[in-house]
Structures are given as structure tokens and as C-alpha cells.
CSV table of C-alpha atoms in Angstrom, one decimal:
chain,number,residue,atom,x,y,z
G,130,UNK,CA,-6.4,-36.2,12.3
G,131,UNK,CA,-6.8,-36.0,15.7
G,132,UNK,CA,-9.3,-35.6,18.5
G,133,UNK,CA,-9.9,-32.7,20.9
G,134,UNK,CA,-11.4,-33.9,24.4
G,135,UNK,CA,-8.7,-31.5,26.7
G,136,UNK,CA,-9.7,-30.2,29.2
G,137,UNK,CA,-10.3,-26.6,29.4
G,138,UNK,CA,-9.2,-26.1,32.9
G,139,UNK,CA,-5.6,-26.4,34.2
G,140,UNK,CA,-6.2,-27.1,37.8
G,141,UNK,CA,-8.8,-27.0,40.6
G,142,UNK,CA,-8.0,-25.5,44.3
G,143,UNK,CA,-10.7,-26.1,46.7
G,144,UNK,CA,-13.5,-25.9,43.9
G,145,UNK,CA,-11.6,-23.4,42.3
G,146,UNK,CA,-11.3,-23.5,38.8
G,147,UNK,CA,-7.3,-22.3,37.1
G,148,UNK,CA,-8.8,-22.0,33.3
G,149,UNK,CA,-6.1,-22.0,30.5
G,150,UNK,CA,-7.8,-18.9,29.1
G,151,UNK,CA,-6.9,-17.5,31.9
G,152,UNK,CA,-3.5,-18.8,32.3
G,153,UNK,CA,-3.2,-17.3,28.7
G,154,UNK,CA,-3.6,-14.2,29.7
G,155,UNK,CA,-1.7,-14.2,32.8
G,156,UNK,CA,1.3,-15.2,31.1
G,157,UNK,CA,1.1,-13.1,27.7
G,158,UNK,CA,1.5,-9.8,30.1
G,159,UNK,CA,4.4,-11.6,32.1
G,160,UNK,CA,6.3,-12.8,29.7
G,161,UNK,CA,5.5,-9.5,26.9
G,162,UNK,CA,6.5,-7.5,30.3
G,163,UNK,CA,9.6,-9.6,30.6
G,164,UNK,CA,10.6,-9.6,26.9
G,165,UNK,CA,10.4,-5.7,26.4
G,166,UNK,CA,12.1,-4.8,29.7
G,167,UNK,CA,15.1,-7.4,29.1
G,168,UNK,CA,15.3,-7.5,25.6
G,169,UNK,CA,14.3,-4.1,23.6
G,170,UNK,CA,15.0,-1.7,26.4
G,171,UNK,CA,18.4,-0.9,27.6
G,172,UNK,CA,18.0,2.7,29.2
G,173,UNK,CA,17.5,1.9,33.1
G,174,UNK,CA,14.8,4.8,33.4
G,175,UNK,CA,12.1,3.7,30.6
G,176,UNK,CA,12.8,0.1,32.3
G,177,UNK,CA,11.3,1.4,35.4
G,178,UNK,CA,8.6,3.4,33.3
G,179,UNK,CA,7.9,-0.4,31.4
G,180,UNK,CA,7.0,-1.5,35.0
G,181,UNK,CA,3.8,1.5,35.1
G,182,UNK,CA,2.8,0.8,31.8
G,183,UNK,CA,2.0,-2.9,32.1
G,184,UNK,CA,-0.9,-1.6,34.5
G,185,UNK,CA,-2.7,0.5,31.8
G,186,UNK,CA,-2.2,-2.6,28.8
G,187,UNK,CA,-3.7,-4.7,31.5
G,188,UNK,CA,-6.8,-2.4,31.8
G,189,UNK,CA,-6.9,-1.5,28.2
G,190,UNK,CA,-6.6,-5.3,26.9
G,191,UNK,CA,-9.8,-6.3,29.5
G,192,UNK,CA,-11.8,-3.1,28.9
G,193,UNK,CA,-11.5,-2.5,24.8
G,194,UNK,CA,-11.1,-6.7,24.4
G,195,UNK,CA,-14.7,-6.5,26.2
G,196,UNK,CA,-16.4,-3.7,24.8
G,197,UNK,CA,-15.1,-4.4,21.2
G,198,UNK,CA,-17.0,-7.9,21.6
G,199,UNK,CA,-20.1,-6.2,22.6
G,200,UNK,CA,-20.0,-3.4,19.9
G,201,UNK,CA,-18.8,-5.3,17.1
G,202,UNK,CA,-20.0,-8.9,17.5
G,203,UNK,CA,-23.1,-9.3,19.7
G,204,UNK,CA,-24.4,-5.2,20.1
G,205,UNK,CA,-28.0,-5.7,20.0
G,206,UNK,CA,-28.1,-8.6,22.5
G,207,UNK,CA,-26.5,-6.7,25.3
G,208,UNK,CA,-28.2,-4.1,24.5
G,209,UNK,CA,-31.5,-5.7,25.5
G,210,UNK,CA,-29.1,-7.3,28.7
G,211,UNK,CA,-26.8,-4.1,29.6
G,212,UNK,CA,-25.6,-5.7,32.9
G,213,UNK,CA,-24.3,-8.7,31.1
G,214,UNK,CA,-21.5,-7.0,29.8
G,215,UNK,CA,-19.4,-7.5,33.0
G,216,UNK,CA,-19.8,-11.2,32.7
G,217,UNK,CA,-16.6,-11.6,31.5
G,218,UNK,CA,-15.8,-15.1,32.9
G,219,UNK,CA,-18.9,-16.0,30.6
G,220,UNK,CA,-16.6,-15.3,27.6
G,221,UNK,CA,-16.6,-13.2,24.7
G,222,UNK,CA,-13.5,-10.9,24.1
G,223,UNK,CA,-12.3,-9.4,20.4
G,224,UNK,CA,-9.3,-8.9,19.8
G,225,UNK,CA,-9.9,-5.9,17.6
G,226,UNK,CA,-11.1,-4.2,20.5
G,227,UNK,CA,-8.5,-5.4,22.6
G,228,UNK,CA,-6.2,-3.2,20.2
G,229,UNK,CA,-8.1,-0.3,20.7
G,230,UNK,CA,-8.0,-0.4,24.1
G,231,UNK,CA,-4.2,-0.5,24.3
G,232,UNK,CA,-4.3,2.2,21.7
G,233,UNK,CA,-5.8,4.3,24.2
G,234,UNK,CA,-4.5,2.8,27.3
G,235,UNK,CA,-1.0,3.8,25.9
G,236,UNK,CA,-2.2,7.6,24.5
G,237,UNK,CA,-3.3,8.3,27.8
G,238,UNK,CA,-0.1,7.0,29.6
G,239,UNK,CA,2.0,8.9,27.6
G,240,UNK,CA,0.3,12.1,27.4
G,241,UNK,CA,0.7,11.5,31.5
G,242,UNK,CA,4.1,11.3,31.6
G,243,UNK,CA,4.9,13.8,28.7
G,244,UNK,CA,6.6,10.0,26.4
G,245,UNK,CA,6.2,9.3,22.8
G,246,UNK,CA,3.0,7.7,21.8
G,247,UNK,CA,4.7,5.5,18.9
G,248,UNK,CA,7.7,4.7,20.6
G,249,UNK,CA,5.5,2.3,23.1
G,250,UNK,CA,3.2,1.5,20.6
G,251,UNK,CA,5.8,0.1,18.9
G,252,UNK,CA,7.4,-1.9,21.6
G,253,UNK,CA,4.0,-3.2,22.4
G,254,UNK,CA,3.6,-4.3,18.7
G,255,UNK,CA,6.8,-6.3,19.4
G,256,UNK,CA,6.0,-8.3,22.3
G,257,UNK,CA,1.8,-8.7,21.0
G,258,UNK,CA,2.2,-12.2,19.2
G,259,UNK,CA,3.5,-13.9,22.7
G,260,UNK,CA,0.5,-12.9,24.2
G,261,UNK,CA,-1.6,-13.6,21.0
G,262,UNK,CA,-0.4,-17.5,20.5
G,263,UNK,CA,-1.0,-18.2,24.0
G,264,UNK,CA,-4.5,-17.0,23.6
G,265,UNK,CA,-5.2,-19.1,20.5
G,266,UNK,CA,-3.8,-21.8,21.9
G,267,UNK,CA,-5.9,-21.8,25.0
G,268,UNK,CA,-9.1,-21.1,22.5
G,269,UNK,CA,-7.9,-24.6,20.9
G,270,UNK,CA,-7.9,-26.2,24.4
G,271,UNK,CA,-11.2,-24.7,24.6
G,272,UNK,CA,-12.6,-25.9,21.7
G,273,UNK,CA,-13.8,-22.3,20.6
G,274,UNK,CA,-13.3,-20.3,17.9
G,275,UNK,CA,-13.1,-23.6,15.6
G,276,UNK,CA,-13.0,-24.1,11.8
G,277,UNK,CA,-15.2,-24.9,9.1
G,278,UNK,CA,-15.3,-28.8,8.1
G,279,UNK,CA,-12.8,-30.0,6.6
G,280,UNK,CA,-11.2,-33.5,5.5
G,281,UNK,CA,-7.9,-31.7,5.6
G,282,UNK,CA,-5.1,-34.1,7.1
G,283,UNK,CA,-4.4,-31.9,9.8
G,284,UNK,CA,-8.3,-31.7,11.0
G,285,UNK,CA,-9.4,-31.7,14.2
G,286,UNK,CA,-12.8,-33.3,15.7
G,287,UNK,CA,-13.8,-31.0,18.5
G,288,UNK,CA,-16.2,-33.4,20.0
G,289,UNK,CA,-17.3,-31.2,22.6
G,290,UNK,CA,-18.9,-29.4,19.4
G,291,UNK,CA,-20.0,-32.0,17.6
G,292,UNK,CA,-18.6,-35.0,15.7
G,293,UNK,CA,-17.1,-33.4,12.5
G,294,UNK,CA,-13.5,-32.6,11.5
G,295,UNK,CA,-12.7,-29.3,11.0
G,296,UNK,CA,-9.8,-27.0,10.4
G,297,UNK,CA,-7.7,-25.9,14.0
G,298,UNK,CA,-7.9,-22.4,12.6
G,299,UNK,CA,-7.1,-21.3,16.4
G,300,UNK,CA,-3.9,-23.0,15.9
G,301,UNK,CA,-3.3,-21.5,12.7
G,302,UNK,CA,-3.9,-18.0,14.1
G,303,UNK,CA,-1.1,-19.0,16.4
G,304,UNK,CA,1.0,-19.9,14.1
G,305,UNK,CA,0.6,-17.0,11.9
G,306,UNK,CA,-0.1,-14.0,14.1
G,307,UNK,CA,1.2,-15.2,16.9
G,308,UNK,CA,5.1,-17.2,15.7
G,309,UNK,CA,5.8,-15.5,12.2
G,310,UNK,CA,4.7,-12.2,13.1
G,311,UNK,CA,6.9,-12.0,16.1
G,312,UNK,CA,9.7,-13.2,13.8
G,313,UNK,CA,8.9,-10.5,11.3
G,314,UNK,CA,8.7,-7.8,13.4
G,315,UNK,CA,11.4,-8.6,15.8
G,316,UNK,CA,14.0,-8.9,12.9
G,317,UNK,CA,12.7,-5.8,11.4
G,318,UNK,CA,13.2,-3.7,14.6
G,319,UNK,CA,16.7,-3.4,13.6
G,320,UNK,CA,15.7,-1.4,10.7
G,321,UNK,CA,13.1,0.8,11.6
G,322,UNK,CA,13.6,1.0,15.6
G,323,UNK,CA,15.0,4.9,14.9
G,324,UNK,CA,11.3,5.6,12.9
G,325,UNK,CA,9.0,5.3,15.9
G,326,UNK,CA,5.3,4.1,14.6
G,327,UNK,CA,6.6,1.8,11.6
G,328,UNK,CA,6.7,-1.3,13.6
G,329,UNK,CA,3.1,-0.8,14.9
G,330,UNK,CA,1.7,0.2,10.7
G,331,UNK,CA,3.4,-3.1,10.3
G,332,UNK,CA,1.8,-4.8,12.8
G,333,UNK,CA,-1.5,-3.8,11.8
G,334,UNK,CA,-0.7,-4.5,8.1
G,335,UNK,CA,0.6,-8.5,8.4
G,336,UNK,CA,-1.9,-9.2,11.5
G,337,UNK,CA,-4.7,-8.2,9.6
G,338,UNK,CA,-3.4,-9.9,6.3
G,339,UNK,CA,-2.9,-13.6,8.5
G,340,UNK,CA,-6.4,-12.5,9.9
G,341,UNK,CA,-8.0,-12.0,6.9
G,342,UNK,CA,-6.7,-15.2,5.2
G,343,UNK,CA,-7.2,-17.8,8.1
G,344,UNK,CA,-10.8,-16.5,8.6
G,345,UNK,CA,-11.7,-18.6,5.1
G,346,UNK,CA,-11.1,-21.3,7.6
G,347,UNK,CA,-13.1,-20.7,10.6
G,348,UNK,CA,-16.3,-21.1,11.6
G,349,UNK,CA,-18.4,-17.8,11.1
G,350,UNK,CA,-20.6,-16.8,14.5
G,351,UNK,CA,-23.5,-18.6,14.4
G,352,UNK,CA,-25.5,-15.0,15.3
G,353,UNK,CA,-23.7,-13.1,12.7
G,354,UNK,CA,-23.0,-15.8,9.6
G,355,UNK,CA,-21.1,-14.2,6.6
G,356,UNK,CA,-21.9,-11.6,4.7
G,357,UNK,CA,-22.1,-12.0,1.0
G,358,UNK,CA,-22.0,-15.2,1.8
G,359,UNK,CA,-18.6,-15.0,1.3
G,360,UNK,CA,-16.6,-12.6,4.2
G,361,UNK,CA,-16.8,-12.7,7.8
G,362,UNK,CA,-16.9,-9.9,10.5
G,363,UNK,CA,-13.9,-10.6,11.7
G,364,UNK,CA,-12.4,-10.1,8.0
G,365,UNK,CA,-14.5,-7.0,7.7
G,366,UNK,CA,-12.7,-5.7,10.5
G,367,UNK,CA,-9.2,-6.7,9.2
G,368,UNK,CA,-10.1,-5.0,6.3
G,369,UNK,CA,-10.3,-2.1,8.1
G,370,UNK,CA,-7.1,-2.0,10.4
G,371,UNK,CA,-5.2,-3.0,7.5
G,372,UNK,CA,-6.2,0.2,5.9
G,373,UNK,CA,-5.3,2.0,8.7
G,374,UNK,CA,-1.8,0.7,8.6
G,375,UNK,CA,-1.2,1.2,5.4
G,376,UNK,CA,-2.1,4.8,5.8
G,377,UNK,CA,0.1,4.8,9.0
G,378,UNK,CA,3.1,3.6,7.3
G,379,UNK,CA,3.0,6.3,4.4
G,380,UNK,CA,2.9,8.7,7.2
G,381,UNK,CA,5.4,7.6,9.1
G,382,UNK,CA,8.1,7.2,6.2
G,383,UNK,CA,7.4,10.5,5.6
């Protein structure tokens, strides 16, 4: 068992705060950026297209990751308090909007430049779980996004929270999503790299899956609770993408 009581910011600079959140995200584009350009590409011109694209995954990440919190998770509050919504350093991002904000982000890039949706999807799908374990890990650090009690051995007591033990389910999702799936999908690109859009059904289909699964172990939103009793939103909307991959994939075998 073991006790959380990190600190949730990296550094100060003249009473400015460097939060690992942040850090988290500064690093998932560089080193996704980095991995894509030096490892999956090899032709010189879609390197040099790589290096415009980050900008639109940047925008689409913030934006969707924003409003996908606001739509799916807390609509009716900021709803009542609109101009909250661009309090981002107050917190509150979903992944699952995060995803369709690169979704779009990357439709509208390549209808630009005349490219093939599914070809970048994929490569995006590739590189997602770097970005994705950072972020879970700097949740842990955070002490958000926590589990449900547990006397599990590998507990954690979040004390900033309160003084039970509970699962790390942040550090499962990092495991999970963010090591295995990059594992998965990188050692299945060999296969299917010549059947653009079979990576990305495949990314939807074990991300949601892992999703799905470790949710039984976190914490539900207090504001939202389960419903049923039993599933949480977050597994309702796994429920969905999965679908969506699986429909993907049958179309793009075909």
C-alpha cells in the first residue's frame, strides 16, 4: 500500500506554477510528434507535412477534450455559467472528446491538403497511448480521477482526498491504454499499415474495452454517480466508440 502526498506541481518560476498536467501534455505532442516523424514515416515530404499537422492535434485535443467535458460530463452546469468554459486551468477535460476533436482536426487538415483521412488517423492512433499514459500518470500525481475503496494490495491512500485506500485506477489506465495498447497497435502496424483506417477501428475497439473494464474501479463523478447503479458515463461512452469501431473495422476489411 502506499501513500499519495506528491506534489502536483513540478516547479515554480517567480510564482509561476510548471503543473505536471501540463508537463503531460507538453510532452505527449513532442514525443507522439517525434515518434511518428522518426519512426513510422520514411517519405521526406509527409515528414514535413507531420510538422503542420501537429498544430491542428494541438487545437483539436484542447478544443474537443474541453467541450466533450462540458457536453458529456457537467452540461447543465455550464450551461447556467457559459463563460466558465474557457477556464481550462480550472480542469475538466474528456478524453472522449479529446478524440473527437482530433477526428475533426485531422478531416479538416486533410481535406486542405487534398491527404487521406485514415492514413493519419491511423498514424495518430499509433503514437495516442504516449500521450495517454503521461496524462494518467500526471492525474495520479494529481490525485484525481481516483478509485473506488479498496483493500487491494496495490491501494493507494490519496490523502489529499481523504483517508481511505483505493484502487490507482489512473495508473491502471496507463498501463492499459496507455503501455499495452501501444504495444498492440505498434506490432500490428506491420500487418495492416497497407489498409489505411484498421489501426484507428482498432484503436477505438481495445481503448474502449481497457476503458470499459478499469472503470469498475474508479470512482464515479460525484455529480453524475452510476447509472443502474451499476455503469458509469464514462463506460457508457466506451460503449459507444467501441461500436463505432467495430463497425469501422468491417468496413474497412471490406
Amino acid at each position: 500500500m502506499f501513500v499519495n502526498n506528491l506534489d502536483p506541481v513540478a516547479f515554480e518560476f517567480l510564482s509561476f506554477q510548471i503543473r505536471w498536467y501540463s508537463l503531460a501534455y507538453i510532452f505527449g505532442f513532442l514525443i507522439g510528434w517525434f515518434y511518428i516523424k522518426n519512426f513510422l514515416i520514411k517519405d521526406l515530404e509527409e515528414k514535413t507535412i507531420i510538422d503542420d499537422f501537429i498544430s491542428y492535434l494541438i487545437l483539436g485535443v484542447i478544443i474537443g477534450g474541453r467541450l466533450g467535458y462540458v457536453i458529456f460530463y457537467n452540461f447543465f452546469y455550464y450551461l447556467s455559467h457559459p463563460f466558465e468554459i474557457f477556464f481550462i486551468w480550472q480542469g475538466g477535460m474528456s478524453f472522449h472528446g479529446g478524440l473527437l476533436g482530433v477526428c475533426l482536426a485531422t478531416y479538416i487538415f486533410t481535406q486542405k491538403y487534398n491527404l487521406k483521412f485514415f492514413r493519419y488517423t491511423d498514424l495518430i492512433s499509433l503514437a495516442a497511448p504516449i500521450g495517454i499514459f503521461l496524462g494518467r500518470v500526471a492525474n495520479f500525481i494529481n490525485s484525481e480521477l481516483y478509485g473506488r475503496e479498496t483493500d487491494f494490495f496495490l491501494s493507494v491512500n490519496f490523502i489529499k482526498v481523504d483517508d481511505l485506500y483505493r484502487h490507482p485506477s489512473q495508473l491502471y489506465e496507463s498501463c492499459f491504454e496507455g503501455v499495452i495498447l501501444f504495444i498492440i497497435l505498434n506490432l500490428l502496424w506491420k500487418k495492416f499499415s497497407e489498409i489505411p483506417g484498421v489501426i484507428s477501428s482498432l484503436f477505438l475497439l481495445f481503448y474502449s474495452l481497457f476503458r470499459f473494464l478499469i472503470e469498475f474501479t474508479r470512482e464515479p463523478d460525484a455529480h453524475l454517480g452510476t447509472l443502474m447503479n451499476i455503469f458509469t458515463y464514462g463506460q457508457m461512452l466506451s460503449i459507444v466508440f467501441f461500436i463505432s469501431g467495430a463497425i469501422l473495422f468491417k468496413l474497412v476489411k471490406k
